[in-house]
mmCIF file of C-alpha atoms in Angstrom:
data_model
loop_
_atom_site.group_PDB
_atom_site.id
_atom_site.type_symbol
_atom_site.label_atom_id
_atom_site.label_comp_id
_atom_site.label_asym_id
_atom_site.label_seq_id
_atom_site.Cartn_x
_atom_site.Cartn_y
_atom_site.Cartn_z
ATOM 1 C CA MET T 1 -103.566 -18.869 135.535
ATOM 2 C CA ARG T 2 -101.023 -19.604 138.240
ATOM 3 C CA ILE T 3 -97.994 -17.374 138.105
ATOM 4 C CA ALA T 4 -94.745 -18.645 136.698
ATOM 5 C CA ARG T 5 -92.102 -18.936 139.378
ATOM 6 C CA PRO T 6 -89.105 -16.648 138.960
ATOM 7 C CA PHE T 7 -85.654 -17.968 139.697
ATOM 8 C CA LEU T 8 -85.323 -18.349 143.456
ATOM 9 C CA LEU T 9 -81.969 -18.059 145.198
ATOM 10 C CA ILE T 10 -82.328 -19.128 148.818
ATOM 11 C CA LEU T 11 -79.698 -18.110 151.362
ATOM 12 C CA LEU T 12 -80.179 -19.289 154.937
ATOM 13 C CA ALA T 13 -78.472 -17.087 157.496
ATOM 14 C CA THR T 14 -79.054 -19.662 160.213
ATOM 15 C CA PRO T 15 -80.141 -23.316 160.136
ATOM 16 C CA PHE T 16 -83.874 -23.702 159.641
ATOM 17 C CA PRO T 17 -84.964 -26.514 161.993
ATOM 18 C CA LEU T 18 -88.013 -28.505 161.022
ATOM 19 C CA GLY T 19 -87.246 -31.672 162.956
ATOM 20 C CA ALA T 20 -88.957 -33.050 166.033
ATOM 21 C CA GLY T 21 -89.446 -30.476 168.744
ATOM 22 C CA ALA T 22 -88.882 -27.432 166.543
ATOM 23 C CA GLN T 23 -91.106 -24.623 167.816
ATOM 24 C CA GLU T 24 -89.967 -21.521 165.965
ATOM 25 C CA ALA T 25 -87.628 -20.819 163.088
ATOM 26 C CA SER T 26 -86.814 -18.086 160.638
ATOM 27 C CA ALA T 27 -84.563 -17.790 157.638
ATOM 28 C CA ASP T 28 -83.167 -15.024 155.476
ATOM 29 C CA THR T 29 -83.845 -15.502 151.790
ATOM 30 C CA VAL T 30 -82.951 -13.749 148.555
ATOM 31 C CA LEU T 31 -85.442 -13.839 145.675
ATOM 32 C CA THR T 32 -84.561 -12.857 142.125
ATOM 33 C CA THR T 33 -87.433 -11.077 140.390
ATOM 34 C CA SER T 34 -88.523 -11.389 136.781
ATOM 35 C CA ASP T 35 -86.553 -8.215 135.962
ATOM 36 C CA GLY T 36 -83.388 -9.357 137.724
ATOM 37 C CA VAL T 37 -83.561 -7.525 141.070
ATOM 38 C CA ARG T 38 -82.386 -9.434 144.162
ATOM 39 C CA VAL T 39 -85.025 -8.990 146.844
ATOM 40 C CA HIS T 40 -84.097 -9.749 150.439
ATOM 41 C CA ALA T 41 -86.695 -11.450 152.604
ATOM 42 C CA THR T 42 -87.205 -13.181 155.929
ATOM 43 C CA TRP T 43 -89.638 -16.023 156.396
ATOM 44 C CA TYR T 44 -91.096 -17.658 159.475
ATOM 45 C CA ARG T 45 -92.241 -21.244 159.379
ATOM 46 C CA SER T 46 -91.934 -24.036 161.948
ATOM 47 C CA GLN T 47 -93.001 -27.646 162.222
ATOM 48 C CA ASP T 48 -96.177 -26.502 163.936
ATOM 49 C CA THR T 49 -97.167 -24.304 160.993
ATOM 50 C CA VAL T 50 -96.069 -26.352 157.986
ATOM 51 C CA GLY T 51 -99.127 -26.529 155.733
ATOM 52 C CA GLU T 52 -100.702 -23.402 157.228
ATOM 53 C CA PRO T 53 -101.483 -20.178 155.310
ATOM 54 C CA VAL T 54 -98.684 -17.759 154.451
ATOM 55 C CA ILE T 55 -99.120 -14.025 155.023
ATOM 56 C CA LEU T 56 -97.004 -11.907 152.683
ATOM 57 C CA LEU T 57 -96.092 -8.689 154.499
ATOM 58 C CA PHE T 58 -95.187 -5.735 152.258
ATOM 59 C CA HIS T 59 -93.916 -2.494 153.814
ATOM 60 C CA GLN T 60 -94.640 1.177 153.204
ATOM 61 C CA GLY T 61 -92.455 3.765 151.472
ATOM 62 C CA GLY T 62 -89.165 4.597 153.175
ATOM 63 C CA ALA T 63 -89.263 1.460 155.317
ATOM 64 C CA SER T 64 -88.036 -2.118 155.446
ATOM 65 C CA GLY T 65 -90.013 -5.260 156.093
ATOM 66 C CA MET T 66 -88.587 -6.280 159.446
ATOM 67 C CA ALA T 67 -88.553 -2.726 160.830
ATOM 68 C CA GLU T 68 -92.216 -2.126 160.012
ATOM 69 C CA TYR T 69 -93.509 -5.575 160.928
ATOM 70 C CA GLY T 70 -91.216 -6.625 163.760
ATOM 71 C CA PRO T 71 -93.779 -5.665 166.440
ATOM 72 C CA LEU T 72 -96.515 -7.682 164.657
ATOM 73 C CA ILE T 73 -94.600 -10.938 164.196
ATOM 74 C CA PRO T 74 -95.229 -12.516 167.636
ATOM 75 C CA ARG T 75 -98.983 -12.042 167.419
ATOM 76 C CA LEU T 76 -99.290 -13.332 163.864
ATOM 77 C CA ARG T 77 -97.072 -16.326 164.611
ATOM 78 C CA ALA T 78 -99.047 -17.121 167.762
ATOM 79 C CA ALA T 79 -102.165 -17.189 165.585
ATOM 80 C CA GLY T 80 -100.550 -19.963 163.515
ATOM 81 C CA PHE T 81 -99.621 -18.125 160.322
ATOM 82 C CA ASN T 82 -96.478 -18.579 158.282
ATOM 83 C CA LEU T 83 -94.939 -15.222 157.356
ATOM 84 C CA LEU T 84 -92.864 -13.963 154.440
ATOM 85 C CA ILE T 85 -91.540 -10.414 154.946
ATOM 86 C CA ILE T 86 -89.662 -8.743 152.113
ATOM 87 C CA ASP T 87 -87.582 -5.620 151.626
ATOM 88 C CA GLN T 88 -88.955 -4.030 148.468
ATOM 89 C CA ARG T 89 -86.692 -2.088 146.125
ATOM 90 C CA ARG T 90 -88.458 1.168 147.113
ATOM 91 C CA GLY T 91 -87.779 1.721 150.821
ATOM 92 C CA GLY T 92 -85.362 3.014 153.421
ATOM 93 C CA GLU T 93 -84.607 3.366 157.129
ATOM 94 C CA ARG T 94 -88.025 4.334 158.498
ATOM 95 C CA PHE T 95 -88.773 2.697 161.868
ATOM 96 C CA GLY T 96 -85.050 2.248 162.448
ATOM 97 C CA GLY T 97 -84.300 -0.574 160.014
ATOM 98 C CA ILE T 98 -82.144 -0.995 156.939
ATOM 99 C CA ASN T 99 -83.764 -1.994 153.665
ATOM 100 C CA ARG T 100 -81.375 -4.612 152.292
ATOM 101 C CA THR T 101 -82.862 -4.485 148.792
ATOM 102 C CA ALA T 102 -83.144 -0.724 148.336
ATOM 103 C CA SER T 103 -79.557 -0.210 149.465
ATOM 104 C CA SER T 104 -78.377 -1.915 146.269
ATOM 105 C CA VAL T 105 -80.889 -0.272 143.883
ATOM 106 C CA ALA T 106 -80.867 3.291 142.537
ATOM 107 C CA ALA T 107 -84.012 4.458 144.340
ATOM 108 C CA ASP T 108 -84.311 7.630 142.262
ATOM 109 C CA ASP T 109 -85.076 5.473 139.238
ATOM 110 C CA VAL T 110 -87.737 3.362 140.990
ATOM 111 C CA SER T 111 -91.397 4.345 140.963
ATOM 112 C CA TYR T 112 -93.941 2.752 143.258
ATOM 113 C CA CYS T 113 -95.437 0.893 140.310
ATOM 114 C CA ASP T 114 -91.999 -0.566 139.500
ATOM 115 C CA VAL T 115 -92.108 -2.564 142.729
ATOM 116 C CA LEU T 116 -94.773 -5.030 141.548
ATOM 117 C CA PRO T 117 -92.213 -7.690 140.434
ATOM 118 C CA ASP T 118 -90.923 -7.813 144.030
ATOM 119 C CA LEU T 119 -94.398 -8.724 145.237
ATOM 120 C CA GLU T 120 -94.814 -11.272 142.453
ATOM 121 C CA ALA T 121 -91.559 -12.966 143.426
ATOM 122 C CA ALA T 122 -92.763 -13.202 147.022
ATOM 123 C CA LEU T 123 -96.084 -14.690 145.926
ATOM 124 C CA ALA T 124 -94.313 -17.305 143.819
ATOM 125 C CA PHE T 125 -91.978 -18.213 146.679
ATOM 126 C CA ALA T 126 -94.891 -18.554 149.093
ATOM 127 C CA ARG T 127 -96.521 -21.029 146.703
ATOM 128 C CA TYR T 128 -93.215 -22.904 146.626
ATOM 129 C CA LEU T 129 -93.204 -23.039 150.440
ATOM 130 C CA GLU T 130 -96.837 -24.142 150.721
ATOM 131 C CA PRO T 131 -97.962 -25.601 147.368
ATOM 132 C CA ASP T 132 -101.464 -26.356 148.623
ATOM 133 C CA GLN T 133 -102.090 -22.953 150.191
ATOM 134 C CA ARG T 134 -103.136 -19.686 148.638
ATOM 135 C CA SER T 135 -101.421 -16.676 150.202
ATOM 136 C CA ILE T 136 -102.827 -13.783 152.205
ATOM 137 C CA LEU T 137 -101.545 -10.411 150.959
ATOM 138 C CA TRP T 138 -100.837 -7.606 153.443
ATOM 139 C CA GLY T 139 -99.870 -4.170 152.162
ATOM 140 C CA SER T 140 -99.048 -0.827 153.786
ATOM 141 C CA SER T 141 -99.390 2.554 152.028
ATOM 142 C CA TYR T 142 -98.006 2.171 148.485
ATOM 143 C CA SER T 143 -97.779 -1.609 148.802
ATOM 144 C CA ALA T 144 -101.406 -1.608 149.992
ATOM 145 C CA ALA T 145 -102.253 -0.266 146.548
ATOM 146 C CA LEU T 146 -100.090 -2.843 144.782
ATOM 147 C CA VAL T 147 -101.699 -5.817 146.543
ATOM 148 C CA PHE T 148 -104.922 -5.061 144.654
ATOM 149 C CA GLN T 149 -103.076 -5.310 141.355
ATOM 150 C CA LEU T 150 -101.329 -8.489 142.501
ATOM 151 C CA ALA T 151 -104.582 -10.129 143.587
ATOM 152 C CA ALA T 152 -106.349 -9.116 140.379
ATOM 153 C CA ALA T 153 -103.580 -10.636 138.244
ATOM 154 C CA HIS T 154 -103.141 -13.880 140.211
ATOM 155 C CA PRO T 155 -106.484 -14.858 141.795
ATOM 156 C CA GLU T 156 -105.637 -18.558 141.960
ATOM 157 C CA ASP T 157 -102.699 -17.829 144.269
ATOM 158 C CA VAL T 158 -104.438 -15.390 146.631
ATOM 159 C CA GLN T 159 -106.779 -16.226 149.495
ATOM 160 C CA GLY T 160 -107.510 -12.620 150.458
ATOM 161 C CA LEU T 161 -105.856 -9.280 151.164
ATOM 162 C CA LEU T 162 -105.486 -6.578 153.771
ATOM 163 C CA ALA T 163 -104.721 -3.014 152.638
ATOM 164 C CA PHE T 164 -103.613 -0.487 155.276
ATOM 165 C CA SER T 165 -103.868 3.129 154.025
ATOM 166 C CA PRO T 166 -103.643 2.295 150.298
ATOM 167 C CA ALA T 167 -101.906 5.083 148.367
ATOM 168 C CA SER T 168 -103.453 6.609 145.267
ATOM 169 C CA GLY T 169 -103.241 9.727 143.111
ATOM 170 C CA ASP T 170 -100.261 10.892 141.063
ATOM 171 C CA PRO T 171 -97.600 8.858 142.939
ATOM 172 C CA MET T 172 -99.463 5.698 141.909
ATOM 173 C CA ALA T 173 -100.142 6.694 138.294
ATOM 174 C CA GLY T 174 -100.582 3.465 136.370
ATOM 175 C CA CYS T 175 -101.163 1.300 139.437
ATOM 176 C CA ARG T 176 -103.840 3.093 141.477
ATOM 177 C CA PRO T 177 -105.742 0.547 143.591
ATOM 178 C CA GLU T 178 -109.320 1.576 142.804
ATOM 179 C CA PRO T 179 -109.499 0.222 139.219
ATOM 180 C CA PHE T 180 -107.903 -3.047 140.293
ATOM 181 C CA GLY T 181 -110.293 -3.274 143.235
ATOM 182 C CA GLU T 182 -113.080 -3.854 140.722
ATOM 183 C CA GLN T 183 -111.195 -6.929 139.485
ATOM 184 C CA VAL T 184 -110.506 -8.420 142.923
ATOM 185 C CA HIS T 185 -112.944 -11.189 143.795
ATOM 186 C CA VAL T 186 -111.306 -12.512 146.937
ATOM 187 C CA PRO T 187 -112.070 -11.112 150.409
ATOM 188 C CA ALA T 188 -110.420 -7.741 151.000
ATOM 189 C CA LEU T 189 -110.190 -5.582 154.106
ATOM 190 C CA VAL T 190 -109.214 -1.915 153.669
ATOM 191 C CA LEU T 191 -108.212 0.046 156.768
ATOM 192 C CA ARG T 192 -107.603 3.730 157.400
ATOM 193 C CA PRO T 193 -106.911 5.735 160.564
ATOM 194 C CA GLN T 194 -109.562 8.269 161.493
ATOM 195 C CA SER T 195 -106.992 11.042 161.063
ATOM 196 C CA GLU T 196 -106.819 10.358 157.313
ATOM 197 C CA MET T 197 -110.563 10.340 156.730
ATOM 198 C CA GLU T 198 -110.760 14.156 156.795
ATOM 199 C CA HIS T 199 -109.240 14.187 153.311
ATOM 200 C CA GLY T 200 -111.978 14.102 150.703
ATOM 201 C CA TRP T 201 -110.196 11.789 148.288
ATOM 202 C CA ILE T 202 -109.646 9.206 151.040
ATOM 203 C CA ALA T 203 -113.319 9.201 152.011
ATOM 204 C CA GLU T 204 -114.173 8.794 148.331
ATOM 205 C CA GLN T 205 -111.676 5.959 147.970
ATOM 206 C CA MET T 206 -113.162 4.108 150.949
ATOM 207 C CA GLN T 207 -116.636 4.474 149.447
ATOM 208 C CA ILE T 208 -115.381 3.084 146.132
ATOM 209 C CA PHE T 209 -114.007 0.037 147.920
ATOM 210 C CA ARG T 210 -117.300 -0.452 149.769
ATOM 211 C CA ASP T 211 -119.217 -0.158 146.506
ATOM 212 C CA GLN T 212 -116.948 -2.844 145.052
ATOM 213 C CA GLY T 213 -117.957 -5.149 147.897
ATOM 214 C CA HIS T 214 -114.810 -4.887 149.996
ATOM 215 C CA GLU T 215 -114.814 -4.641 153.769
ATOM 216 C CA THR T 216 -113.564 -1.380 155.297
ATOM 217 C CA HIS T 217 -112.610 -0.219 158.763
ATOM 218 C CA VAL T 218 -111.631 3.153 160.236
ATOM 219 C CA ALA T 219 -109.199 2.858 163.143
ATOM 220 C CA ASP T 220 -109.502 5.367 165.975
ATOM 221 C CA PRO T 221 -106.922 5.927 167.308
ATOM 222 C CA GLY T 222 -104.735 5.014 164.354
ATOM 223 C CA ALA T 223 -101.631 5.769 162.340
ATOM 224 C CA HIS T 224 -100.657 5.532 158.690
ATOM 225 C CA GLY T 225 -100.296 2.063 157.223
ATOM 226 C CA SER T 226 -99.722 -1.049 159.304
ATOM 227 C CA SER T 227 -98.523 1.143 162.158
ATOM 228 C CA MET T 228 -102.173 1.427 163.186
ATOM 229 C CA LEU T 229 -101.618 -1.971 164.863
ATOM 230 C CA VAL T 230 -98.616 -0.837 166.936
ATOM 231 C CA ALA T 231 -99.526 0.837 170.215
ATOM 232 C CA ASP T 232 -96.278 2.795 170.476
ATOM 233 C CA ARG T 233 -96.796 4.285 167.013
ATOM 234 C CA VAL T 234 -100.431 5.112 167.675
ATOM 235 C CA SER T 235 -99.861 6.298 171.251
ATOM 236 C CA GLY T 236 -103.085 4.588 172.172
ATOM 237 C CA ASP T 237 -105.026 1.343 172.371
ATOM 238 C CA VAL T 238 -104.939 -0.750 169.197
ATOM 239 C CA GLU T 239 -106.954 -3.762 170.401
ATOM 240 C CA ASP T 240 -110.150 -2.798 168.567
ATOM 241 C CA THR T 241 -108.245 -2.706 165.280
ATOM 242 C CA TRP T 242 -106.478 -5.959 166.077
ATOM 243 C CA GLU T 243 -109.863 -7.592 166.700
ATOM 244 C CA ILE T 244 -111.050 -6.578 163.225
ATOM 245 C CA VAL T 245 -107.839 -7.821 161.617
ATOM 246 C CA SER T 246 -107.755 -11.082 163.577
ATOM 247 C CA ALA T 247 -111.375 -11.893 162.778
ATOM 248 C CA PHE T 248 -110.737 -11.287 159.077
ATOM 249 C CA LEU T 249 -107.599 -13.460 159.087
ATOM 250 C CA ASN T 250 -109.399 -16.221 160.932
ATOM 251 C CA ARG T 251 -112.178 -16.240 158.360
ATOM 252 C CA LEU T 252 -109.620 -16.539 155.579
ATOM 253 C CA ALA T 253 -107.748 -19.331 157.334
ATOM 254 C CA SER T 254 -110.933 -21.278 157.976
ATOM 255 C CA GLY T 255 -112.143 -20.883 154.405
ATOM 256 C CA ASP T 256 -115.196 -18.902 155.519
ATOM 257 C CA GLY T 257 -114.121 -15.667 153.851
ATOM 258 C CA SER T 258 -116.399 -14.280 151.157
ATOM 259 C CA HIS T 259 -116.205 -11.276 148.863
ATOM 260 C CA GLY T 260 -118.508 -8.603 150.082
#
């Protein structure tokens, strides 16, 4: 069943040009979740990409959307994707940004699992932006775990997902990704840096995802979460990982993606 759209309050910080000759545009947006939290977001969409797939970019713990994903935006936009980048209620100033949502929420009272309504609001807004397109989910660390739950609950709205270093264990009690991975029947790509694979539970998690039919990749060199795609954060070459990610996104966009 398609998700019900929460109330959407849209605030444009700058005009959003979609007329003749418009090449690039972005807008700041505020979404109100099903439990009443105002989630700040930025979306990228131009005349050239109206009707194209939307990637929903969800950040890792302690971060904000634009700070984590700023270095990735030019490459994803050049590939023709619309982007919706949110500040989840659980976040902070990692990577030098300010999380506009978390600054107005009592973070001590927010568990990782509590963040799911933020992701649901983003998914609903993406469907509003592109009614004929299913979204591509992109998660980092704790949000990489939540995208499995989101995809399992709303398969008609999801084209596929990418999960960078999905969190698990006690911090994700009640929303661990592995059980939801069994319920996800859209293409999924799970990525880990080589440095994390020395932990037994991570190797076991990757094998679980493979057994469920999901694609996996170990990045070497790499870094935690989506940072494995940022050369400055890896202190090394990230092109091999980008090739894996780009090929997966292209398959989704072309409709050639398959589960398993």
